[in-house]
CSV table of C-alpha atoms in Angstrom, one decimal:
chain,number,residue,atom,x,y,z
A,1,UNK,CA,104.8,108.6,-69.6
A,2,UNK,CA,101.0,108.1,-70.0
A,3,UNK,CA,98.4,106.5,-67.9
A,4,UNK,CA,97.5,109.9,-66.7
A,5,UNK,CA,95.9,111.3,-63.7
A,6,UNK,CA,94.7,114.6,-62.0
A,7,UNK,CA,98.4,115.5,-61.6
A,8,UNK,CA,98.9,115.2,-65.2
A,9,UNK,CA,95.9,116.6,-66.3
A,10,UNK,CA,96.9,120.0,-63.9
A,11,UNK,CA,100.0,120.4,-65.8
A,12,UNK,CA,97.9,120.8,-68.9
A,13,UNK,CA,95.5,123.4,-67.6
A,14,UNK,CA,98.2,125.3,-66.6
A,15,UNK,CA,99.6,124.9,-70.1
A,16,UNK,CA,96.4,125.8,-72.1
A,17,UNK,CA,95.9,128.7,-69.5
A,18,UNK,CA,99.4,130.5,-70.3
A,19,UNK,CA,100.0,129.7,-73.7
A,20,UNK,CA,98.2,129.7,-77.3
A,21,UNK,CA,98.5,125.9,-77.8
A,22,UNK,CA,99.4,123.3,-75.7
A,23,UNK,CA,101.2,120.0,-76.9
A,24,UNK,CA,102.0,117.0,-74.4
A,25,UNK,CA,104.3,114.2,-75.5
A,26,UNK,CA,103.0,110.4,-74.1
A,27,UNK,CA,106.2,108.2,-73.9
A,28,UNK,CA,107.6,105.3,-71.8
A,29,UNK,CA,110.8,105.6,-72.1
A,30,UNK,CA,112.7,102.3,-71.7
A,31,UNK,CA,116.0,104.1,-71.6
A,32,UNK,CA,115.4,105.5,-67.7
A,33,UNK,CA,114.1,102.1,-66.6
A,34,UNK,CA,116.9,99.3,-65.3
A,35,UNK,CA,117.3,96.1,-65.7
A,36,UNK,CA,115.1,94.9,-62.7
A,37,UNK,CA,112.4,98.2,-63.1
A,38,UNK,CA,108.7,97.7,-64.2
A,39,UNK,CA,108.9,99.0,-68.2
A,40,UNK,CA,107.1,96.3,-69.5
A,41,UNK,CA,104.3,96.4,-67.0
A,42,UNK,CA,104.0,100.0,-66.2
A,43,UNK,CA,100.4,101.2,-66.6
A,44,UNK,CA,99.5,101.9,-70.0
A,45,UNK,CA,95.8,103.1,-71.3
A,46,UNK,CA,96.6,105.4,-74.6
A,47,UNK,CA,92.3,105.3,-75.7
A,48,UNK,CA,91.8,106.9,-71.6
A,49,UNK,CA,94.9,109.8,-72.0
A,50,UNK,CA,93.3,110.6,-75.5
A,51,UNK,CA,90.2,111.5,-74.0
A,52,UNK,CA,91.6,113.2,-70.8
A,53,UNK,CA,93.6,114.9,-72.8
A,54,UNK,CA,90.7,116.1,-75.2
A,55,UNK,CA,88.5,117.1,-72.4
A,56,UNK,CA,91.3,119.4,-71.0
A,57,UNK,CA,92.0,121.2,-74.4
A,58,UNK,CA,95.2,120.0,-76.2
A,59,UNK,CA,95.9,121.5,-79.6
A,60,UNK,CA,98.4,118.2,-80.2
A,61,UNK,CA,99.8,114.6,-78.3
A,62,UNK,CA,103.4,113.8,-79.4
A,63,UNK,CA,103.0,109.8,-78.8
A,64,UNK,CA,106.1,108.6,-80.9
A,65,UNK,CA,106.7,104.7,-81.4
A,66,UNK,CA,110.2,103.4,-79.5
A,67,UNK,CA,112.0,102.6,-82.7
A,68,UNK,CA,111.5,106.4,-84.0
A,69,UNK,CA,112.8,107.7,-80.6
A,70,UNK,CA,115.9,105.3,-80.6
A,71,UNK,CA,116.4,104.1,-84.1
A,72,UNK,CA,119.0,101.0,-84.2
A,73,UNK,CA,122.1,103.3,-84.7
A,74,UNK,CA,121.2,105.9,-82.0
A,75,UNK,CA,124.8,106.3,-80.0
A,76,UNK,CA,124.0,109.8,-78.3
A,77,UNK,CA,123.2,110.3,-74.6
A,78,UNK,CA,123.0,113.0,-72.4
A,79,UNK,CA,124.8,113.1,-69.2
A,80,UNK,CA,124.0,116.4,-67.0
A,81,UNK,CA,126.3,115.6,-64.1
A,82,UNK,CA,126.4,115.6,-60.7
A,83,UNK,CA,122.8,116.3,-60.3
A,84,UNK,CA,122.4,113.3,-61.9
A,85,UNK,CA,124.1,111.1,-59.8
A,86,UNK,CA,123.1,111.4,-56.6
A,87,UNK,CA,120.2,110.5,-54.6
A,88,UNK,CA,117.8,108.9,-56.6
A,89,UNK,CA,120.6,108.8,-59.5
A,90,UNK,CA,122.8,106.9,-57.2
A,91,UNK,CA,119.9,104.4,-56.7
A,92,UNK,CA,118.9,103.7,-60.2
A,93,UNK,CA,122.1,103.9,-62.2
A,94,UNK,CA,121.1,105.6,-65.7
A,95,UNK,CA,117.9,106.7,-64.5
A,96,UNK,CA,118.9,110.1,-65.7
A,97,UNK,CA,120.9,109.8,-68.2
A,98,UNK,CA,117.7,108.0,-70.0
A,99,UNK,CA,115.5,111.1,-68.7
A,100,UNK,CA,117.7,113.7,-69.7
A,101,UNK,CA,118.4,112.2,-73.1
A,102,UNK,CA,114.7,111.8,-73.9
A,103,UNK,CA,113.8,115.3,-72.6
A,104,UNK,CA,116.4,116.7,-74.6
A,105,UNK,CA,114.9,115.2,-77.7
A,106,UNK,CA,111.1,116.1,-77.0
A,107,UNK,CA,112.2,119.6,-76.7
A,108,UNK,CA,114.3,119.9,-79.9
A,109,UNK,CA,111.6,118.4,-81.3
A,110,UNK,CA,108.6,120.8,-80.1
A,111,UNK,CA,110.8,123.8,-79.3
A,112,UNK,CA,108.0,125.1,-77.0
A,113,UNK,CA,107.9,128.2,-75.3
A,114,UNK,CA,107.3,126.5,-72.1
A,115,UNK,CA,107.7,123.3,-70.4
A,116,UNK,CA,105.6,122.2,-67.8
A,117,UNK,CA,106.7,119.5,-64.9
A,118,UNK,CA,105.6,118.3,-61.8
A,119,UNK,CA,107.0,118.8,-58.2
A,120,UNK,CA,106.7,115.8,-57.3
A,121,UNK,CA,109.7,114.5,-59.3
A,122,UNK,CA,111.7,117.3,-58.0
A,123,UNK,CA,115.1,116.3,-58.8
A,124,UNK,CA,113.9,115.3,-62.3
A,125,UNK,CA,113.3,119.3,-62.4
A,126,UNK,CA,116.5,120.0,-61.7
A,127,UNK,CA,117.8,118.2,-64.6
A,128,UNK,CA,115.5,119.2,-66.8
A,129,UNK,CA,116.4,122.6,-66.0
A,130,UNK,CA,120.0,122.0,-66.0
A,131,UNK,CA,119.8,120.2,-69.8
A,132,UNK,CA,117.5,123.3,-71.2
A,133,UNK,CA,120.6,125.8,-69.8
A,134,UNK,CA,123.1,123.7,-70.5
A,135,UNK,CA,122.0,123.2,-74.3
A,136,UNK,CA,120.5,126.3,-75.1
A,137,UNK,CA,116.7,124.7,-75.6
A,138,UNK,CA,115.2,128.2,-75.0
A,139,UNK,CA,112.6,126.7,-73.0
A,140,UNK,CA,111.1,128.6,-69.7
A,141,UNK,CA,110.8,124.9,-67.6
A,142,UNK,CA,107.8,125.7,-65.1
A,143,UNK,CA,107.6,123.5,-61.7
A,144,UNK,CA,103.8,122.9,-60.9
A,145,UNK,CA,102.9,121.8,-57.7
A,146,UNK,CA,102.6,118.2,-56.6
A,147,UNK,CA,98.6,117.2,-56.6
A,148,UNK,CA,97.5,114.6,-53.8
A,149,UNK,CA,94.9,112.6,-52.8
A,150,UNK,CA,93.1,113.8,-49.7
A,151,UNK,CA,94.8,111.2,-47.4
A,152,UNK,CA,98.3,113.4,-48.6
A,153,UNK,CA,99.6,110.5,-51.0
A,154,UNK,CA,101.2,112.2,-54.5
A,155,UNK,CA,99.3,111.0,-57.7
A,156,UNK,CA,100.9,109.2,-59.7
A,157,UNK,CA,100.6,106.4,-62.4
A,158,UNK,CA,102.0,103.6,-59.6
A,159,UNK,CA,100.0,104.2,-57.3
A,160,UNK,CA,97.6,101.6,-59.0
A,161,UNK,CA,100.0,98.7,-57.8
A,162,UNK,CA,99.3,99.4,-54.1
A,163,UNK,CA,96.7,97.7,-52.0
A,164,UNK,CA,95.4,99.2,-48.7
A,165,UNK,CA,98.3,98.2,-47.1
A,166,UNK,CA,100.5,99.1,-48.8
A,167,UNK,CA,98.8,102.2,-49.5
A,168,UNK,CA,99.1,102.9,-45.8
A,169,UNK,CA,102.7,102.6,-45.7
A,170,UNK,CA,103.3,104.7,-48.9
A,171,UNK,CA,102.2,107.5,-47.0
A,172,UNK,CA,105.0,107.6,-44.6
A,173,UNK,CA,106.5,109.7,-47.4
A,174,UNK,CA,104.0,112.7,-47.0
A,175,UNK,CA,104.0,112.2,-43.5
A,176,UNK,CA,108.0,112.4,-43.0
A,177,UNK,CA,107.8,115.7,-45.5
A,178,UNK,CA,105.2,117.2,-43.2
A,179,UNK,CA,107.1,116.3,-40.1
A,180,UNK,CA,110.6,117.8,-41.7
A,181,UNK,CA,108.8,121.0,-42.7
A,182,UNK,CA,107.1,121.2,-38.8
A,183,UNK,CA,110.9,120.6,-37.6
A,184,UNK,CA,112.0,123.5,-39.9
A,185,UNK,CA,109.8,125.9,-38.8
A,186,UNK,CA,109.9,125.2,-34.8
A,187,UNK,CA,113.2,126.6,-35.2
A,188,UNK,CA,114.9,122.5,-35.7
A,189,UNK,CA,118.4,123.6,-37.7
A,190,UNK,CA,120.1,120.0,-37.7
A,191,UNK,CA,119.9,118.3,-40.8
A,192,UNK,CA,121.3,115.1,-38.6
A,193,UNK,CA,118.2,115.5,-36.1
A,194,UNK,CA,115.6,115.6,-39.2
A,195,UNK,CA,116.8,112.9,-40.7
A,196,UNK,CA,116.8,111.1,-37.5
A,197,UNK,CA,113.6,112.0,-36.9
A,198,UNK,CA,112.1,110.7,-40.5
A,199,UNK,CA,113.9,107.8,-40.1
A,200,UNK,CA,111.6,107.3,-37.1
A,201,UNK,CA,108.7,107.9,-38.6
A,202,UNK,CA,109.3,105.7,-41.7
A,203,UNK,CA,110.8,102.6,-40.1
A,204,UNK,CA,107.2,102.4,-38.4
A,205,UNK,CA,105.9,100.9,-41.2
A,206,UNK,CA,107.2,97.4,-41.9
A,207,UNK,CA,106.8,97.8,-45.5
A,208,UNK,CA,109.1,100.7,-45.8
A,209,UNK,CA,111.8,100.7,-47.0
A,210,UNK,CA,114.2,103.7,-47.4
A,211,UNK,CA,116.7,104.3,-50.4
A,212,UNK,CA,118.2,107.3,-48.8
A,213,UNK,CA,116.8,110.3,-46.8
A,214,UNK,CA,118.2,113.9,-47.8
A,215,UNK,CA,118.4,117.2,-46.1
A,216,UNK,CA,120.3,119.1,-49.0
A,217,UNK,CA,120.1,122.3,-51.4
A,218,UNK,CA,117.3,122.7,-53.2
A,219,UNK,CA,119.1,124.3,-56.1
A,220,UNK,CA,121.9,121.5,-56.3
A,221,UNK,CA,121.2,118.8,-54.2
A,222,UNK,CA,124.7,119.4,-51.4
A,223,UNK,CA,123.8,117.7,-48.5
A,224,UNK,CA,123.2,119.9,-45.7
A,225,UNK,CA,124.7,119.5,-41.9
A,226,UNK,CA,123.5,122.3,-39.9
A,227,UNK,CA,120.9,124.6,-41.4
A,228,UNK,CA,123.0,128.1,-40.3
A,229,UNK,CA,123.2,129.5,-43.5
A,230,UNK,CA,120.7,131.9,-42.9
A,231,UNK,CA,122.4,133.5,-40.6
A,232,UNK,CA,125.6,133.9,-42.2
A,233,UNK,CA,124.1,135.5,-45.2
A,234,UNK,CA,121.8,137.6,-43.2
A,235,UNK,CA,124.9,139.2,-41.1
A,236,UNK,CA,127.2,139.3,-43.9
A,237,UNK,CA,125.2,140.2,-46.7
A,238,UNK,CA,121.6,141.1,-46.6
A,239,UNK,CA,121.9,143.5,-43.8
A,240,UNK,CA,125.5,143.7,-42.7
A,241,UNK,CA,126.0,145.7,-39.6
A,242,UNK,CA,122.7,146.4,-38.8
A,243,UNK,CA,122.1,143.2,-36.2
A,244,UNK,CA,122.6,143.5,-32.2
A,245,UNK,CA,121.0,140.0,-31.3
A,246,UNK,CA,120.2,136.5,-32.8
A,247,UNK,CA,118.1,134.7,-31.3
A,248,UNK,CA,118.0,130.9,-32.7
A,249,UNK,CA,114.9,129.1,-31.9
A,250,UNK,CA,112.4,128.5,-30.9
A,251,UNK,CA,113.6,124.9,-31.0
A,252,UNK,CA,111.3,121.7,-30.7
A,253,UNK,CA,113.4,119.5,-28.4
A,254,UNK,CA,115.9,120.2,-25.5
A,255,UNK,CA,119.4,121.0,-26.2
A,256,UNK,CA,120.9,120.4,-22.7
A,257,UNK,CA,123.9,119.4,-21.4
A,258,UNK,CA,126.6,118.1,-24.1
A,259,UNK,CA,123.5,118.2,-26.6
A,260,UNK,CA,124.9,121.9,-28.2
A,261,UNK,CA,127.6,120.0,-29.7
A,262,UNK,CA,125.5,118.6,-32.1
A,263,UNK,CA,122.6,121.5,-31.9
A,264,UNK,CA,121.9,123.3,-35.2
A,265,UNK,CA,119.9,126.1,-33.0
A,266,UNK,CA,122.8,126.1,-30.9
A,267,UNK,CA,125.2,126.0,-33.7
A,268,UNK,CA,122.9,128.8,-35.5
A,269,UNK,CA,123.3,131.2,-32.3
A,270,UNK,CA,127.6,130.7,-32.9
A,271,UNK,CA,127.3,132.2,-36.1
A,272,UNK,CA,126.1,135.6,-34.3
A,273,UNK,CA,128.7,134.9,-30.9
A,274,UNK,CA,131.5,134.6,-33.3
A,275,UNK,CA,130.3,138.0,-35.0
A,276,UNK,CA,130.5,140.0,-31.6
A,277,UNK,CA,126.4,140.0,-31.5
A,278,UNK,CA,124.4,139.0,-28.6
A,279,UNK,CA,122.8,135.3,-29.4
A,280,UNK,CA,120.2,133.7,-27.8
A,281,UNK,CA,119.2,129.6,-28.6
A,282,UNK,CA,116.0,128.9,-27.3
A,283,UNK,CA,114.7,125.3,-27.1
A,284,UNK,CA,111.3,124.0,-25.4
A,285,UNK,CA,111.5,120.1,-23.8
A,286,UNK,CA,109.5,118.5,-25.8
A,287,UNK,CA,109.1,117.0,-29.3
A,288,UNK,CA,104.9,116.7,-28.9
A,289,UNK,CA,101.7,119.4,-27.8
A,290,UNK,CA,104.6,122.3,-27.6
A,291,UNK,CA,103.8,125.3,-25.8
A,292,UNK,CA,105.2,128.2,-27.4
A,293,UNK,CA,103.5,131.0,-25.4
A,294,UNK,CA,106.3,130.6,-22.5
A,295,UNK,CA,108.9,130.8,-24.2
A,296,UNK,CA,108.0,133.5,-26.7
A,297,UNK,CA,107.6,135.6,-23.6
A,298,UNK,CA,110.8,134.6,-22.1
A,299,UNK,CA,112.5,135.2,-25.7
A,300,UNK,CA,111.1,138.7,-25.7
A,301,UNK,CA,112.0,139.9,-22.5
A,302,UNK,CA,115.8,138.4,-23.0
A,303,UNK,CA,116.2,140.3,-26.2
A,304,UNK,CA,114.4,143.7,-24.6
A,305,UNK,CA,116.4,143.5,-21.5
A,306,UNK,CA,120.0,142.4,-23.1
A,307,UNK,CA,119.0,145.4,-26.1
A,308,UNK,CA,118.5,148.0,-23.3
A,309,UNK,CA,121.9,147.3,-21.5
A,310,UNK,CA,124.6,148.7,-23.6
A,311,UNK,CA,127.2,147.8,-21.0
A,312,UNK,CA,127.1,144.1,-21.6
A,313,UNK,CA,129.8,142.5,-23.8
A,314,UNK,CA,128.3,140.2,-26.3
A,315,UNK,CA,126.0,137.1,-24.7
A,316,UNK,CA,125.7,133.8,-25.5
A,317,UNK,CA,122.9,132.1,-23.9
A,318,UNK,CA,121.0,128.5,-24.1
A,319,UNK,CA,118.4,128.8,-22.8
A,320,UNK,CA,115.6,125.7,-22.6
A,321,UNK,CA,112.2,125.9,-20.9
A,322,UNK,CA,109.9,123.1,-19.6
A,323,UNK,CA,107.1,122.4,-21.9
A,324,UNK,CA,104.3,123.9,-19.8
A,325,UNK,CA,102.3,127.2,-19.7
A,326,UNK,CA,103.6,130.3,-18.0
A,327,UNK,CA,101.6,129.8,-14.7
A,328,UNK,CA,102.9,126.2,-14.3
A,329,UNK,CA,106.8,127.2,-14.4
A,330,UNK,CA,108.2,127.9,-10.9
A,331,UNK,CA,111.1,129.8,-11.6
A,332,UNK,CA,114.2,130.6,-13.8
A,333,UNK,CA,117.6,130.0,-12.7
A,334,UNK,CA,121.0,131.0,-14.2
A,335,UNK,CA,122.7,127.5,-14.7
A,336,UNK,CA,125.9,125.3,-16.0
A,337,UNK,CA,125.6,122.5,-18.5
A,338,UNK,CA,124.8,119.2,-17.0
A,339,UNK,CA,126.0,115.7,-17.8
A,340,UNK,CA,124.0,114.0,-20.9
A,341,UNK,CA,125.4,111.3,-23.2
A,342,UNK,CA,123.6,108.8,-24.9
A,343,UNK,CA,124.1,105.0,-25.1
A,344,UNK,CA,124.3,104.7,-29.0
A,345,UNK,CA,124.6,101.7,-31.7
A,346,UNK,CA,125.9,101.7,-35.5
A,347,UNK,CA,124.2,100.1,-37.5
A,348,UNK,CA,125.3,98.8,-41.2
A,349,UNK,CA,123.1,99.0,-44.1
A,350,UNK,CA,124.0,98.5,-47.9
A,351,UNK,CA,121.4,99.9,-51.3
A,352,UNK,CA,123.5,97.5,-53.3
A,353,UNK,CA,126.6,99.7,-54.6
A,354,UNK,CA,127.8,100.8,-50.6
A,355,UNK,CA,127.7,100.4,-47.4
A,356,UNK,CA,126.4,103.0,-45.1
A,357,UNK,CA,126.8,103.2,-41.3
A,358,UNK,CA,123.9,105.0,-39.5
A,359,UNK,CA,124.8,106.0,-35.9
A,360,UNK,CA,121.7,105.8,-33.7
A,361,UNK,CA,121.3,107.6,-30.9
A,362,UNK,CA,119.3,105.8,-28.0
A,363,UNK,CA,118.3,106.2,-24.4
A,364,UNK,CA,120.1,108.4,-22.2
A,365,UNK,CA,122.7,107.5,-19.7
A,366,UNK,CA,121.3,107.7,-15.8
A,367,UNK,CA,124.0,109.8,-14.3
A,368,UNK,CA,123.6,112.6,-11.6
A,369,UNK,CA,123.5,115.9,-12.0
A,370,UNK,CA,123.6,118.8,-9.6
A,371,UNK,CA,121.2,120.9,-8.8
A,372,UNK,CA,122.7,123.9,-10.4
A,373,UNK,CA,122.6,122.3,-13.6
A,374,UNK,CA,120.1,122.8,-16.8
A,375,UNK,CA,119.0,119.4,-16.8
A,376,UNK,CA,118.0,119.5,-13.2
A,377,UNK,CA,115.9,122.6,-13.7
A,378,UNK,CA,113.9,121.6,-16.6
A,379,UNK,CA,113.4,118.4,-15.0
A,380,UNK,CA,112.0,120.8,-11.8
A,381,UNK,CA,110.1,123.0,-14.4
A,382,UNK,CA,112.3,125.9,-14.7
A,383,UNK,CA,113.8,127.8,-16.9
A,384,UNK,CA,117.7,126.9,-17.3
A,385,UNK,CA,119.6,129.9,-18.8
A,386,UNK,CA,123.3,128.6,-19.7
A,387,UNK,CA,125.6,131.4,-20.7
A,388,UNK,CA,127.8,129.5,-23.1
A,389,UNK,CA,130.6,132.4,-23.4
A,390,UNK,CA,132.6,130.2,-20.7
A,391,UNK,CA,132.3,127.0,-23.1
A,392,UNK,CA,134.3,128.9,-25.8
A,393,UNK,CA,136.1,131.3,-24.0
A,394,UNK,CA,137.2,130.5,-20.8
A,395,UNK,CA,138.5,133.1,-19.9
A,396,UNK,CA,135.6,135.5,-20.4
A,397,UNK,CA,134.6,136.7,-17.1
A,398,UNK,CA,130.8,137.0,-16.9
A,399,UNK,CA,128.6,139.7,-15.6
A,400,UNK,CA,125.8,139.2,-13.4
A,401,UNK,CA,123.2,137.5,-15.2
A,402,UNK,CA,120.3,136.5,-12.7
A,403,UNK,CA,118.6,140.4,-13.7
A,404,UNK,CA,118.2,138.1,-17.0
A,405,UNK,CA,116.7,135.2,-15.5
A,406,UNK,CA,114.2,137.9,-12.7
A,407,UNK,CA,113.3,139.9,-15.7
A,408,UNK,CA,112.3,136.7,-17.4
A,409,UNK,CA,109.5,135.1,-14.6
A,410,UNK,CA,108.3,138.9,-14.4
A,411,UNK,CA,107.4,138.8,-18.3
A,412,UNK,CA,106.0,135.4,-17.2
A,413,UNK,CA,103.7,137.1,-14.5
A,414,UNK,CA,105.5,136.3,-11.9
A,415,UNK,CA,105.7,139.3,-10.0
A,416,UNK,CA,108.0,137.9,-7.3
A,417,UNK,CA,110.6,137.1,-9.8
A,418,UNK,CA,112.4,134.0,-10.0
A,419,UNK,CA,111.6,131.5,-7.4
A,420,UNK,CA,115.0,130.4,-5.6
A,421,UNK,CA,116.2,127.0,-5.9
């Protein structure tokens, strides 16, 4: 829409990199702004995108006036759906229906071989791409990555309203993306606990305030509950048969106690159970300065030990270590699920068309627990290892395990073994 920055100006060197000539179309659209929405005082500087966009290398600048985009009798919208309406559609009513409608007619118009958009609008990408299928444009849409500042903030033409402030709080949004990607990859498989966790993060800053947070498909936007997906597919479908142990983890954060109701890790590991594999979900106490080493020792030694006895019917193990290093753990103990419940609050919340309940979860209850449960062994820096095949089948009479728990201090270094309560 103009006023263009380093973002925009990336797009374009793509462009003029992968094709013979590269055309870019400068347009505020009025149609995807509301009622209430900044059109008349967006950022505009047409002499300043000229020049960028003459420096970069542009064969041509579609810049049509309003009235020769939407003459008086235009009547034709285009509506792509579902993936129009929720999240950021359900917050700005006709936001894409004026997007889609005004792509649709700069690519009839162009008819390029390629179009080129920016990540950072991502669900604008999706219906972009779902418009040029839908309609037969014959465009290949290409998604460019998003191009920050180095403070992490996403260009972008708006940015010029903030002061340093507000510029502050605005980057509460990179920061809660960084901390959902760190949660993804320590193993976190709860969309709930993410968006929890984000929440956190942004409700730091007082001058935040959040339209929605979404842990959903990238491909179609369905909200996500418990990330387990992967390994359904992986059982069923990319390598059925071939799989003797899942192990689920290595999770940030404890999942003790009544917690594996609500534990995607745990819930990850069920997938397996319920398959008749062996499945492990591994969790470290702690949500800060994690220490991995531990436990990816412990991990390995679980899986070697379980893979080696072929007499065991299928495991299923929590199993949560103490955030420390492996000299600082005292010992590893077979255990039962202990009593944890949290004191929780609803609170109500409304973006203008619904109300939304948010259920918060806050300190825990102070009740006792017994020395032969998992919370009382991480709390005494052990290893708790919780075989879970009771939980769900309670009549499934269980092996020795404690070999599991010895063999586990030994991998630790610990050549007496475990160290008895």
């Amino acid at each position: 829409m103009g006023y263009l920055h380093e973002g925009h100006v990336s797009l374009v060197r793509r462009a003029r990199a992968e094709n013979a000539t590269a055309a870019v179309s400068i347009f505020v659209n009025p149609t995807q702004f509301g009622p209430n929405e900044d059109f008349t005082t967006y950022p505009r500087d047409m002499d300043s995108d000229l020049a960028k966009l003459e420096g970069a290398g542009v064969d041509l600048v579609l810049a049509p006036p309003v009235e020769e985009v939407y003459p008086p009798n235009f009547n034709t919208h285009v509506d792509v759906g579902r993936i129009g309406e929720r999240l950021e559609g359900e917050h700005r009513a006709g936001h894409f229906h004026g997007v889609a409608t005004v792509v649709c007619k700069l690519l009839t118009i162009v008819r390029p071989d390629r179009a080129y958009f920016g990540q950072k609008d991502a669900q604008q990408c999706l219906v972009v791409k779902r418009l040029n299928e839908d309609l037969n444009l014959g465009a290949e849409i290409v998604v460019c990555p998003t191009i920050r500042d180095p403070d992490g903030l996403a260009l972008s033409s708006r940015n010029v309203y903030l002061d340093a402030v507000e510029r502050e709080a605005a980057l509460s949004l990179f920061r809660s993306l960084q901390l959902a990607k760190e949660l993804h990859q320590a193993g976190e498989t709860d969309a709930a606990e993410i968006r929890s966790r984000i929440r956190r993060l942004i409700n730091e800053q007082p001058l935040a305030a959040i339209d929605y947070i979404s842990v959903a498909d990238a491909e179609n936007l369905n909200e996500l509950e418990t990330i387990t997906d992967c390994v359904i597919l992986a059982v069923e479908m990319l390598s059925p048969g071939k799989f003797d142990i899942v192990l689920s983890g290595i999770n940030e954060g404890s999942n003790l106690g009544m917690d594996i109701l609500v534990s995607g890790t745990v819930g990850a590991a069920i997938q397996g159970y319920y398959r008749e594999m062996h499945s492990i979900a591994m969790s470290v106490a702690s949500i800060t300065n994690l220490q991995y080493d531990a436990a990816a020792s412990a991990a390995a030694s679980l899986v070697k030990t379980i893979a080696a006895n072929k007499d065991l019917p299928p495991l299923f193990l929590n199993v949560n270590l103490p955030n420390a290093g492996a000299d600082k753990i005292k010992g590893a103990s077979m255990t039962r699920l202990g009593p944890r419940l949290y004191l929780e609050n609803v609170e109500r919340g409304t973006n203008g068309r619904r109300t939304h309940y948010w259920i918060k979860h806050n300190k825990l209850t102070n009740r006792p627990v017994g020395e032969d449960t998992d919370i009382f062994a991480v709390r005494n820096n052990r290893i708790a290892i919780t075989a879970l095949n009771g939980v769900f089948e309670p009549d499934f009479e269980s092996p020795d395990l404690q070999p599991l728990a010895d063999g586990v201090m030994s991998a630790l270094g610990h050549t007496n073994g475990v160290v008895p309560i």
